[in-house]
Amino acid sequence: MSEDRKLWFLPRPERDPKFHRKGLIALQTATNNFEERWRANRPIQKKYEEELVNLEVKREHVSESGSGGRTWAALLRTFSYCYLNDKGYLVPTKVGEAIIRRDNVRENIKKQILTLQIPNAYFLESGFKPKFEEGFQIRPARFLIHLTNQKLLDYYLTKEEITLFALKAKKDDEVPDVVQSILAFRTASPQEKQLIRQDIAATYDHRERSDNGARGFIAAHSDVAHTFMLIAEYTGLVEYLRGQSTIRIEPANSQDVSTELSWFDARYPFNTRYKISLERMAENNGLDITSYKANRLGSVPPATNEAKTLREVMEVLKDYPVIADLSTDQLEKILLEEFSPREAKKYAAQFSNPEYARLEPDFVSDYMEQSNHLKFEDQTGHILESIGFEIVMRPKPVTSDLTKIEILALYGDQFCGIIDAKNYHSNKFLLSSTFRSLMASDYIPNYEGSLGRKIGFFGYVTADKFSGDKQLPKITEVAKRAIPDRTIPGFIISAGVLLGFLDYCLENDIPKDVRVQMFLRAVKNQGYSNLSTFLDHAQLPVETS
């Protein structure tokens, strides 16, 4: 086998999705309502196997190591019914909780099948091996249904065709190419078909080019194809003819299937939150059907000129994490750079609708991979603005010193914070003694009193990894010599954690003033490279009556 996966994969202790709910209930029972630690806890993993046997979703055999329980947990994590947090606990997502409660069970499972994607949170965990090859960006179940719904293929696919041609697709837009490969296979002679099988086995499974290699490849991967056929059937969009090892769509139903797939394509775009954190990815992918935020394209057919124009608008606005935060006038001014006054006015009014207050997927990809230092600074400012701060970019210092900070974050009536954005990708940012001196002796004194504000905190936002956070209390100590009337704390936060915090606030409808309070509560001379740690420190005390 090759080192990385070249083909689709699913953990499959149970292939039929109608048993997913029982798998969740057994997990809830075994972990004492998810209160018991899962990672490296063999007794709990074994107990989960026992509960699966009790619910008759697993054969009456419990392994000594709990391996059967781990495989079932992998299945549930693949579909984002739960995720493993940094403390080693399995946490149910909103869709997992809804299914346990019997809320819209079938529709919620259907949504998880049709939003299943490669990569996802589970496939990117360090414990998942072997990894998928670079370049996968596909919703496999949705792709399979799109592929079946092709007139050129007579609206059917065989298990062998799925094994040989569908499982190796990496992108959602490869449907036409796969259609042509299948058509060529169907019209080939028996000898030509065998050569095709041998070539695919050798290329995608590092098997020898022989009849044995081809048979071994099909035997090894047809069960994956079978599982995808079963989950596709569960959606109700295809029919699985088991005796013929075929899935099909009635031609009379083709348009209805296309319409529903188009609706899913618009409402649930490819999720890029894995670039922020695996936890945010799992939580967002694991939203139930009643929690998911609306999408501007949801009611617009994807192939229309209107949809194309909306995508152009979104491309222009991709520097802004939450477009709905911009006023109509701000949006109109930005859009006038590329659109006519009439179109700019129209789309400014449409995009300023607070109903669409969600993190924009295009922004996530652009920010997390940003190579332009100036754009990284500006985008960081936009994130802080969406959190709730009033932002001034590259303000002039109060003194005559020429050293400038990138971001001034105003809050309350009297205070501000100064933030240095560090776009280090190839090498992690080190908060060295030089940077420590620059912040403590230059930036803080030079900006005390800026815009009539007192410095309340300092901080660093880094593009990727960082070290040297032990310097933070030293900066506080030195700054107190220049400003003895207060203690000024600081922080270092990775771009992913900062963006993840905004995403968390949007998803949970947290008002901006509360977001700022939470952010300030986490400013305590600490570095944050993990979102859950930041959220632990940011939680406000519960008010008691």
CSV table of N, CA and C in Angstrom, one decimal, residues 29 32 41 46 51 60 87 119 148 164 189 223 256 280 299 306 323 331 333 335 344 360 441 448 470 487 496 538:
chain,number,residue,atom,x,y,z
A,29,THR,N,-24.1,6.2,27.0
A,29,THR,CA,-24.2,5.4,28.2
A,29,THR,C,-22.8,4.9,28.7
A,32,ASN,N,-20.9,7.6,30.5
A,32,ASN,CA,-21.6,8.4,31.5
A,32,ASN,C,-22.0,9.8,31.1
A,41,ASN,N,-8.3,5.3,27.3
A,41,ASN,CA,-9.1,4.7,28.4
A,41,ASN,C,-9.7,3.4,27.9
A,46,LYS,N,-13.8,-0.5,26.0
A,46,LYS,CA,-14.4,-1.8,26.1
A,46,LYS,C,-15.8,-1.8,26.5
A,51,GLU,N,-21.9,-2.0,25.4
A,51,GLU,CA,-23.1,-1.3,25.2
A,51,GLU,C,-23.7,-1.5,23.8
A,60,GLU,N,-22.0,-10.4,19.3
A,60,GLU,CA,-21.6,-10.7,20.7
A,60,GLU,C,-20.2,-11.1,20.9
A,87,LYS,N,-8.6,17.7,25.6
A,87,LYS,CA,-8.5,17.0,26.9
A,87,LYS,C,-8.7,15.5,26.8
A,119,PRO,N,-11.0,16.8,3.1
A,119,PRO,CA,-10.8,16.4,4.5
A,119,PRO,C,-11.9,16.9,5.5
A,148,THR,N,-24.3,9.5,-10.4
A,148,THR,CA,-25.3,8.6,-10.8
A,148,THR,C,-26.4,9.3,-11.6
A,164,LEU,N,-13.6,1.4,-9.2
A,164,LEU,CA,-12.5,1.7,-10.1
A,164,LEU,C,-12.4,3.2,-10.4
A,189,SER,N,-13.5,-3.9,-24.6
A,189,SER,CA,-13.6,-5.4,-24.7
A,189,SER,C,-13.2,-6.0,-23.4
A,223,ASP,N,-15.8,-3.0,-0.7
A,223,ASP,CA,-16.6,-2.8,0.5
A,223,ASP,C,-16.8,-1.4,0.9
A,256,ASP,N,-35.7,16.3,-10.0
A,256,ASP,CA,-35.9,16.6,-8.6
A,256,ASP,C,-34.6,16.3,-7.8
A,280,ARG,N,-13.3,23.5,15.7
A,280,ARG,CA,-14.3,24.4,15.1
A,280,ARG,C,-14.9,23.7,13.9
A,299,SER,N,-31.3,30.4,-2.1
A,299,SER,CA,-32.5,30.4,-2.9
A,299,SER,C,-32.2,30.7,-4.3
A,306,GLU,N,-27.4,35.4,-11.9
A,306,GLU,CA,-27.5,36.0,-10.6
A,306,GLU,C,-26.5,35.3,-9.6
A,323,ILE,N,-19.4,39.8,6.4
A,323,ILE,CA,-19.8,40.8,5.5
A,323,ILE,C,-21.0,41.6,6.1
A,331,LEU,N,-20.4,48.9,2.3
A,331,LEU,CA,-20.4,47.9,1.2
A,331,LEU,C,-20.5,48.5,-0.2
A,333,LYS,N,-19.5,51.5,-1.1
A,333,LYS,CA,-18.2,52.1,-1.5
A,333,LYS,C,-17.2,51.0,-2.0
A,335,LEU,N,-17.9,48.0,-3.3
A,335,LEU,CA,-18.4,47.4,-4.5
A,335,LEU,C,-18.3,48.3,-5.7
A,344,ALA,N,-23.9,48.0,-7.3
A,344,ALA,CA,-23.3,48.2,-6.0
A,344,ALA,C,-24.3,48.5,-5.0
A,360,GLU,N,-17.3,34.0,6.7
A,360,GLU,CA,-17.3,33.7,5.2
A,360,GLU,C,-16.2,32.7,4.9
A,441,SER,N,9.2,49.2,25.9
A,441,SER,CA,9.9,50.5,26.0
A,441,SER,C,9.5,51.5,24.9
A,448,GLU,N,0.4,55.5,24.8
A,448,GLU,CA,-0.3,55.9,26.0
A,448,GLU,C,-0.9,57.3,25.7
A,470,LYS,N,6.7,33.4,27.6
A,470,LYS,CA,7.2,33.7,28.9
A,470,LYS,C,7.7,35.2,29.0
A,487,THR,N,-1.5,48.1,35.8
A,487,THR,CA,-0.8,46.9,35.3
A,487,THR,C,-1.4,46.6,33.9
A,496,GLY,N,-5.5,31.3,13.8
A,496,GLY,CA,-6.6,30.3,13.8
A,496,GLY,C,-7.4,30.4,15.1
A,538,ALA,N,-11.7,32.6,28.6
A,538,ALA,CA,-12.5,33.8,28.2
A,538,ALA,C,-13.9,33.7,28.8
